[in-house]
Short mmCIF file of C-alpha atoms and ligand atoms in Angstrom, two decimals:
data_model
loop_
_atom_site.label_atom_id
_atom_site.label_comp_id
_atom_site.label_asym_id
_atom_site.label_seq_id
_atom_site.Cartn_x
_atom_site.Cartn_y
_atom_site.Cartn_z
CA UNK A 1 -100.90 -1.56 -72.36
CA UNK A 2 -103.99 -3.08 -70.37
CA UNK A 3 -103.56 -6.80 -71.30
CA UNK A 4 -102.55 -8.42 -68.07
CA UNK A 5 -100.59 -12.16 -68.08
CA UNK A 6 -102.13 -14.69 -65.30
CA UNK A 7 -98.34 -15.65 -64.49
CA UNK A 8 -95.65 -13.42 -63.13
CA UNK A 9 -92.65 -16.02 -63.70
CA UNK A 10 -93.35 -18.41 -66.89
CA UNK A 11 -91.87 -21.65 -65.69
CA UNK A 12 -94.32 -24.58 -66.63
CA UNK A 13 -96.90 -25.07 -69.09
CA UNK A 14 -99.51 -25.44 -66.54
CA UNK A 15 -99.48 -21.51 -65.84
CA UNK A 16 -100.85 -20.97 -69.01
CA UNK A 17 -104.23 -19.77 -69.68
CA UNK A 18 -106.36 -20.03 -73.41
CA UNK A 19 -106.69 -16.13 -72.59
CA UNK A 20 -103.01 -16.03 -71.97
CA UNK A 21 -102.35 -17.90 -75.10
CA UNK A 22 -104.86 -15.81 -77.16
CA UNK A 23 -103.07 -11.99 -76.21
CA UNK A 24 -99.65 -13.94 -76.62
CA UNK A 25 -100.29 -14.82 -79.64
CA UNK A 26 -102.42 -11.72 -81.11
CA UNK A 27 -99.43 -9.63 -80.34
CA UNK A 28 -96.91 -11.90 -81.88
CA UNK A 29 -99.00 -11.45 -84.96
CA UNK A 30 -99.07 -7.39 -84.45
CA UNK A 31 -95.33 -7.85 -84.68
CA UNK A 32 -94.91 -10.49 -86.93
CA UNK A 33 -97.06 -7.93 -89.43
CA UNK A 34 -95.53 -4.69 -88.25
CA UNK A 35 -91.81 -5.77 -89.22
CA UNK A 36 -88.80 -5.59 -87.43
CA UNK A 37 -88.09 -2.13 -88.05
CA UNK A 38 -91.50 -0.51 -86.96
CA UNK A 39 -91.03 -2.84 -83.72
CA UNK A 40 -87.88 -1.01 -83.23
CA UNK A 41 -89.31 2.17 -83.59
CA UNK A 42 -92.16 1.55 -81.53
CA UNK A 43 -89.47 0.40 -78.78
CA UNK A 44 -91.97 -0.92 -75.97
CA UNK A 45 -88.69 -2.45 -74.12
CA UNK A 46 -86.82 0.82 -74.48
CA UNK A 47 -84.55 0.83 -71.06
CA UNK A 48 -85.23 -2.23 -69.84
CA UNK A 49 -82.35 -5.19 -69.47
CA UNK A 50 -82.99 -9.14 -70.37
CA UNK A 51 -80.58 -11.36 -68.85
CA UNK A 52 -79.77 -14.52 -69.96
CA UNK A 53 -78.51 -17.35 -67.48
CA UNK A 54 -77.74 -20.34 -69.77
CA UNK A 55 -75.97 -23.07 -68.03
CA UNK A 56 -76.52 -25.15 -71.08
CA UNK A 57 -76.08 -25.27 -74.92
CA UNK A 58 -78.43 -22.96 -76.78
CA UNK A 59 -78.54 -21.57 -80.36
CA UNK A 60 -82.28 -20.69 -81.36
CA UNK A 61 -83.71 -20.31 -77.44
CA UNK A 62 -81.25 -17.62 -76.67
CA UNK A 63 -80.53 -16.22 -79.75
CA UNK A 64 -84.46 -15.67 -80.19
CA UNK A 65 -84.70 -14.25 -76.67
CA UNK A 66 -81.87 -11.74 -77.40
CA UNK A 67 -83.13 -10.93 -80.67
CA UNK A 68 -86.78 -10.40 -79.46
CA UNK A 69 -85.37 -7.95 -76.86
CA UNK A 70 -83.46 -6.08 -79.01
CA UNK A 71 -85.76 -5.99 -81.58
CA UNK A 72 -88.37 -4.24 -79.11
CA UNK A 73 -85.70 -1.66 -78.29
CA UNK A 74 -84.10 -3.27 -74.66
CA UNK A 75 -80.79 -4.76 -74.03
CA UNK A 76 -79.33 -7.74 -73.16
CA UNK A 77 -76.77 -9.50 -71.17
CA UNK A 78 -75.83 -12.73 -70.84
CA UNK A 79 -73.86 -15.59 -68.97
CA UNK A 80 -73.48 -18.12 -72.43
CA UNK A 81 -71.58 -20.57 -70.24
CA UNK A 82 -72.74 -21.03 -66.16
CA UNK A 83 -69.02 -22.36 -66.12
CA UNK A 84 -68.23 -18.85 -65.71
CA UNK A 85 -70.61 -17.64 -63.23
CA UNK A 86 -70.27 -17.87 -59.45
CA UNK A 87 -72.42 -20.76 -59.70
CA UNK A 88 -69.49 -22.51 -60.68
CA UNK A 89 -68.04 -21.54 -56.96
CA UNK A 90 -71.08 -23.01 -55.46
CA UNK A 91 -73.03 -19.82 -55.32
CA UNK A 92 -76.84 -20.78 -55.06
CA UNK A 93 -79.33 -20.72 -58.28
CA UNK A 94 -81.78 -18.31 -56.00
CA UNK A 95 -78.87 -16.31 -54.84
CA UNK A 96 -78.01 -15.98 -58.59
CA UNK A 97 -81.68 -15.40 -59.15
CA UNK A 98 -81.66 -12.63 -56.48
CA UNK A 99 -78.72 -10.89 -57.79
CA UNK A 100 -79.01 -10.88 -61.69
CA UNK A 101 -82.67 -8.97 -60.49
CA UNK A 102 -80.52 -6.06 -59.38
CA UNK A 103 -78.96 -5.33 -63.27
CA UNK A 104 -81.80 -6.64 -65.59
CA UNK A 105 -85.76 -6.35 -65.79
CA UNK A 106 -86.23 -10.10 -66.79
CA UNK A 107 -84.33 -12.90 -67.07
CA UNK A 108 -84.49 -16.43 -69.23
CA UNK A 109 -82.92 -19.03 -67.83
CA UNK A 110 -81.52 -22.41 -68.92
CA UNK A 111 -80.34 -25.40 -66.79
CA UNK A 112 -79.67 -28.98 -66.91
CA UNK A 113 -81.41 -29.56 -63.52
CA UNK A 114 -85.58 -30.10 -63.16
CA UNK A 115 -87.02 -27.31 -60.55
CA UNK A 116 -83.84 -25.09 -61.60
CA UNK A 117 -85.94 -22.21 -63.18
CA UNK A 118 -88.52 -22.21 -59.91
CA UNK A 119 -85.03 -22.16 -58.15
CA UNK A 120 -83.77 -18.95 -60.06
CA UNK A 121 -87.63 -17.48 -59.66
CA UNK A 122 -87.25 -18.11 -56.06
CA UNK A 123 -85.80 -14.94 -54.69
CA UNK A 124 -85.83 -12.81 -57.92
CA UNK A 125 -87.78 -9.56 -57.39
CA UNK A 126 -87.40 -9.67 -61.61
CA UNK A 127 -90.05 -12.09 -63.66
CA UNK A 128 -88.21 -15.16 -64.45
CA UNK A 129 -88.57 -17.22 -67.62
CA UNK A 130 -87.84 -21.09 -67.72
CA UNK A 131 -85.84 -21.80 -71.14
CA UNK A 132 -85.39 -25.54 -70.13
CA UNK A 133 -84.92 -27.29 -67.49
CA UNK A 134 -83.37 -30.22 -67.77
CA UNK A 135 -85.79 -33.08 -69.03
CA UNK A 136 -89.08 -31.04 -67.09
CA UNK A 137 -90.35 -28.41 -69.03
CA UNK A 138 -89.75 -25.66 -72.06
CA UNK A 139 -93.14 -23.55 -71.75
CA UNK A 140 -92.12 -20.60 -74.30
CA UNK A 141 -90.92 -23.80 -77.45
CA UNK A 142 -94.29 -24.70 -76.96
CA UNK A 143 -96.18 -21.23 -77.30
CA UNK A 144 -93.88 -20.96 -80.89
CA UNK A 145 -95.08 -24.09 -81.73
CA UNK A 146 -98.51 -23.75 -80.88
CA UNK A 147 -97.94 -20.34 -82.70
CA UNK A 148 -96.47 -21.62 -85.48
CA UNK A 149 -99.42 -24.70 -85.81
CA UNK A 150 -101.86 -22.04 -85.16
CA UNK A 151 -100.65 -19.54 -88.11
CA UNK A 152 -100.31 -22.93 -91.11
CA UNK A 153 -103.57 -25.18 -89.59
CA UNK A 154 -105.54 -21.73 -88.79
CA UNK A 155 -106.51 -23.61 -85.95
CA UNK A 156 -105.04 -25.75 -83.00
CA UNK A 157 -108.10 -28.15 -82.35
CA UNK A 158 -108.82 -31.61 -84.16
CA UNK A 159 -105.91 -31.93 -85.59
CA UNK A 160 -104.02 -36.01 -85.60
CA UNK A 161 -100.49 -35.36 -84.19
CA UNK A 162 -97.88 -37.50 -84.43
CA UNK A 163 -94.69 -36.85 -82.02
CA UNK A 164 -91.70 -39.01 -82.41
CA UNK A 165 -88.41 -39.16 -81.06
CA UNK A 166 -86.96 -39.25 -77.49
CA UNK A 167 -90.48 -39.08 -75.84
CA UNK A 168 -88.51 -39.66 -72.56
CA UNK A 169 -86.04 -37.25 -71.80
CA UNK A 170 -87.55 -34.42 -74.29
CA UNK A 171 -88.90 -31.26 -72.58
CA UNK A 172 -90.09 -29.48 -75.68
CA UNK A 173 -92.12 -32.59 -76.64
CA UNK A 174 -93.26 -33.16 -72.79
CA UNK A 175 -94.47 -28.93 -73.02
CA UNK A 176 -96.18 -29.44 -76.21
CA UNK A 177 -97.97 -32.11 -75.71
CA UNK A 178 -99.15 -31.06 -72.45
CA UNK A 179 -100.32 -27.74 -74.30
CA UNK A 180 -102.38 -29.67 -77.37
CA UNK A 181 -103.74 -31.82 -75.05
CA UNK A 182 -106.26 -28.69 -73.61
CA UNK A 183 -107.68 -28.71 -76.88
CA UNK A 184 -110.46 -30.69 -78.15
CA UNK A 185 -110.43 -33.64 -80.35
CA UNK A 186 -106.38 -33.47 -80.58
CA UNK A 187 -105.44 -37.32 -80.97
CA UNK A 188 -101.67 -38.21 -80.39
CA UNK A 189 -100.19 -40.83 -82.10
CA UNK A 190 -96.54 -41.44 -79.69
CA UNK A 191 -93.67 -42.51 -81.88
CA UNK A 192 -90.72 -44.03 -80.31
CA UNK A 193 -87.96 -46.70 -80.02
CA UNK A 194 -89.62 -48.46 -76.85
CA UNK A 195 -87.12 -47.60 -74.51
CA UNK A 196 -87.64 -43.97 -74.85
CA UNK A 197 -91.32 -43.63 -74.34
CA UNK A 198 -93.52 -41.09 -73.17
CA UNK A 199 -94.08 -41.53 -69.22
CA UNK A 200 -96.70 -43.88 -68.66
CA UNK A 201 -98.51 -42.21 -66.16
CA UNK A 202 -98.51 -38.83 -68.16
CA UNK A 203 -100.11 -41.16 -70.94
CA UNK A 204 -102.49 -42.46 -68.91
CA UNK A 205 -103.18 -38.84 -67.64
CA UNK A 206 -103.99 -37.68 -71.54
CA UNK A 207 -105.94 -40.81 -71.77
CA UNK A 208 -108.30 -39.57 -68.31
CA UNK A 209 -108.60 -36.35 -69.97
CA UNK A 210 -110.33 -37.50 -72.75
CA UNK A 211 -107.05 -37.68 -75.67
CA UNK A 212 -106.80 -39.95 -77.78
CA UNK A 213 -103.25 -41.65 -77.63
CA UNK A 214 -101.62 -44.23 -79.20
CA UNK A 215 -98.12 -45.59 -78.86
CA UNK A 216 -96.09 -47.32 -81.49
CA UNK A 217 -92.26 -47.98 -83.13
CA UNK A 218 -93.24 -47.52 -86.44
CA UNK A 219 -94.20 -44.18 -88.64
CA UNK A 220 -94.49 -45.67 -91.65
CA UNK A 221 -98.16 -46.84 -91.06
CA UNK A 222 -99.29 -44.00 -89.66
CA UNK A 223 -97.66 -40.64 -91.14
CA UNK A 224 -100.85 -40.27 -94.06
CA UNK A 225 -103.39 -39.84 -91.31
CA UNK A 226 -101.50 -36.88 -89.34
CA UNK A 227 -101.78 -33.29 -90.02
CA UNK A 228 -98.97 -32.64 -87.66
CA UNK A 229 -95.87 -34.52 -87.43
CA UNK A 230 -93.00 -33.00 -84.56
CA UNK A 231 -89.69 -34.49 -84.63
CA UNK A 232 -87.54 -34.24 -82.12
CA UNK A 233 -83.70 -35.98 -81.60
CA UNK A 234 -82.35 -38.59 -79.00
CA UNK A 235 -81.31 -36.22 -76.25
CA UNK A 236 -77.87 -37.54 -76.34
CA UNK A 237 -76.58 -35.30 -73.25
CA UNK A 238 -79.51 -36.97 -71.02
CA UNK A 239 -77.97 -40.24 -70.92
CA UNK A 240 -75.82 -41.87 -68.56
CA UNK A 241 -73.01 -43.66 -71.33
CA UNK A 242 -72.16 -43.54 -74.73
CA UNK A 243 -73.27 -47.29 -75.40
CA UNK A 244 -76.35 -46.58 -74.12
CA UNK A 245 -77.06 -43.77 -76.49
CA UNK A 246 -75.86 -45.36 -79.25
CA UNK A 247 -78.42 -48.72 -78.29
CA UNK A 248 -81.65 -46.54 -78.51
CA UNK A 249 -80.08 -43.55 -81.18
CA UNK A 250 -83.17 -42.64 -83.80
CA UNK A 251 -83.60 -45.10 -86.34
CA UNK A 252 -86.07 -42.76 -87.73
CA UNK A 253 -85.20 -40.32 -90.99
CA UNK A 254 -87.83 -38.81 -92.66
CA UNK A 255 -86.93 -38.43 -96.82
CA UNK A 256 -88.85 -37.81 -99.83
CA UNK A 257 -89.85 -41.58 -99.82
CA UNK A 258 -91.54 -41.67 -96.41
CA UNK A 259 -93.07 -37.65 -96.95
CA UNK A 260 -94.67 -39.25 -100.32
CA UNK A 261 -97.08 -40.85 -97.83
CA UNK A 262 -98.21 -37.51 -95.93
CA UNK A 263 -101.02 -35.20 -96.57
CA UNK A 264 -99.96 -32.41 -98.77
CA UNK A 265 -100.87 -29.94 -96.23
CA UNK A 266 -99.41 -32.06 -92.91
CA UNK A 267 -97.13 -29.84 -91.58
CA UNK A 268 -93.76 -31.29 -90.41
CA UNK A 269 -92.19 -29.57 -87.11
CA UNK A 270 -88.91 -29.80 -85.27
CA UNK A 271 -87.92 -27.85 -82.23
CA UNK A 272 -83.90 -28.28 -83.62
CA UNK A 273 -81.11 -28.95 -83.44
CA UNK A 274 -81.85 -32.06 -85.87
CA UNK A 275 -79.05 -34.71 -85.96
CA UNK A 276 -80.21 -36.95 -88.67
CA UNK A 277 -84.01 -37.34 -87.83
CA UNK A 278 -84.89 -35.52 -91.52
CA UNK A 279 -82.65 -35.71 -94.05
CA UNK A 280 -82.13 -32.02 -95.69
CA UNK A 281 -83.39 -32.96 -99.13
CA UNK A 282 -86.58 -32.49 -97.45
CA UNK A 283 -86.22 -28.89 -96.26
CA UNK A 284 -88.12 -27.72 -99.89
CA UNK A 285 -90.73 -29.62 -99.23
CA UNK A 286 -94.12 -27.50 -98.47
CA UNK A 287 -94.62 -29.28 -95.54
CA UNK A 288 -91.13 -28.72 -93.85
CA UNK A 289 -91.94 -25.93 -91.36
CA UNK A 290 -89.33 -25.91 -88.77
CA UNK A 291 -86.92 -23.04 -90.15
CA UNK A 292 -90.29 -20.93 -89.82
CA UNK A 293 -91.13 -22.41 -86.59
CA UNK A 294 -87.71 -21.32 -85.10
CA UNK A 295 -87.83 -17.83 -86.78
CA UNK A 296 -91.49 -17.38 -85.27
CA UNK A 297 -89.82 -18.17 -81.84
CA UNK A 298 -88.78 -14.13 -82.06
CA UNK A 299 -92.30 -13.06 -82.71
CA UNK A 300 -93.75 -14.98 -79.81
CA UNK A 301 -90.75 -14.21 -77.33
CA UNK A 302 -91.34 -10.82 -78.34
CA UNK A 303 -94.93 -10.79 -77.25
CA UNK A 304 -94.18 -12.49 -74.02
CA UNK A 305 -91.51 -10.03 -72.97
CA UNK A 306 -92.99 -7.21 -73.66
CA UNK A 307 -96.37 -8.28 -71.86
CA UNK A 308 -94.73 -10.04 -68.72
CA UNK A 309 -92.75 -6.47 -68.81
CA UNK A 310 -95.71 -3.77 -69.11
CA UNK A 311 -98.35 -5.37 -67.10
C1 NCD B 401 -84.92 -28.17 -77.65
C2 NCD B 401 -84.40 -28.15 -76.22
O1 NCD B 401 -83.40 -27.50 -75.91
O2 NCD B 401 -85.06 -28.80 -75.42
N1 NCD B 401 -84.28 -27.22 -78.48
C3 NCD B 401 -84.71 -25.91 -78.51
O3 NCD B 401 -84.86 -25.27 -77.51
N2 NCD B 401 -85.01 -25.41 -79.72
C4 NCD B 401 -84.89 -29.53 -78.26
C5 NCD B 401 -83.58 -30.24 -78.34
O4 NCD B 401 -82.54 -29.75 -77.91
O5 NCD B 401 -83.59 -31.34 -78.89
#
């Protein structure tokens, strides 16, 4: 394979070139069109070991890392709950970092803390992928949603998003805004209880940078314009009491009377888990996209292990 990566370890957004993006996301395609068992076949990852460090709850992230490596032929291992790593005996994230290199070829990471997948990167002699970390950043969410925009809009530029939920303490929607915000004519409309806005200065940041963004507490004026609309939920384990979760918890639910409003062809995305952000009714919908968003998570993780791997 001659397509080189510009990153060794993926940990922010900010790593990511367009010409990264572009051979990401033509070789998700290859195997999104191939099928699962000609990927198999193929094997690219034959002999090689992921290892997942998840110190955090995780259903799609690491299930869709596992499955892309196994799908391309490689194995896995795994530590489901830091709880029962050495960590837990106050063993270093590096040193952890440093040690997991010695039995795998690449390792995904999850953490609650900000800087903990730079912290696992820093003495691995393996590339190191950030899966979350804490309320920073979730770089490889936003290349699946990108991906998944990308494969419905056919394109990622001009489009009217509309992001709503915990714009505060959500990575995924902190990542993918950062990553629509490269492309031109993207306007953001910021949809949130006030007390769980996106950070001011990042706004103001978009705003230098030539974005349109508005903020707002209410959808229901603005859902017909958008040809995007990503959900996320109130990142319950982020906050400091119960009562204070339960002050600011969504008061947003999409149903069948509020989608009557969108475009027929805005697409409605979710990172998951939802709690009660969309009610389920709305799943048939056309527009409901986020059970295909979450399965193309395999295609893309596929792509970016086997590239950060063959380089
Ligand atoms: C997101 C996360 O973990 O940040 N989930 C995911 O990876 N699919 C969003 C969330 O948990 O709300």
């Amino acid at each position: 394979m001659t397509r080189k990566l510009s990153f060794q370890n993926l940990i922010s957004t900010d790593q990511i070139t367009n010409y990264d993006i572009d051979q990401i996301f033509s070789l998700a395609d290859k195997y999104r069109i191939n099928g699962h068992q000609k990927n198999f076949e193929e094997g690219v990852c034959r002999g090689k070991i992921l290892a997942t460090l998840f110190f955090e709850p995780s259903t799609r992230t690491r299930f869709s890392f596992e499955s892309a490596m196994i799908r391309l032929g490689g194995q896995v291992i795994t530590l489901e709950y830091g709880d029962s790593s050495s960590v837990k005996k106050g063993e270093t994230l590096s040193d952890t970092g440093r040690v997991v290199s010695g039995y795998a070829d690449i390792i995904a990471t999850r953490h609650p803390q900000a800087g903990s997948a730079e912290e696992v990167a820093e003495k691995a002699t393996v590339p190191v992928i950030n899966a979350g970390d804490g309320v920073n950043q979730h770089p490889t969410q936003s290349l699946l949603d990108l991906y998944t925009i990308l494969c419905q809009k056919k394109r990622l530029d001009n489009l009217k998003i509309g992001v709503l939920g915990d714009l505060k303490y959500g990575r995924a929607t902190r990542s993918f805004i950062e990553m629509m915000s490269r492309y031109s004519g993207n306007s953001f409309m910021l949809i949130s209880h006030p007390d769980l806005k996106f950070d001011s200065e990042a706004v103001a940041k978009l705003q230098e940078q030539g974005s349109v963004v508005k903020e707002t507490s209410t959808l229901e004026d603005s859902i017909s314009d958008l040809d995007v609309l990503y959900v996320t939920r109130v990142q319950q384990e982020r906050f400091e009491s119960d009562e204070e979760y339960v002050r600011v918890r969504s008061s947003y639910r999409i149903d069948q009377k509020l989608m009557r409003r969108a475009k027929p062809d805005m697409i409605l995305m979710h990172p998951l888990p939802r709690v009660d952000e969309i009610d389920p009714v709305v799943d048939s919908l056309p527009q409901a996209q986020y059970f295909t968003q979450a399965e193309y998570g395999v295609f893309v993780r596929m792509a970016l292990i086997s590239l950060m791997l063959n380089d």
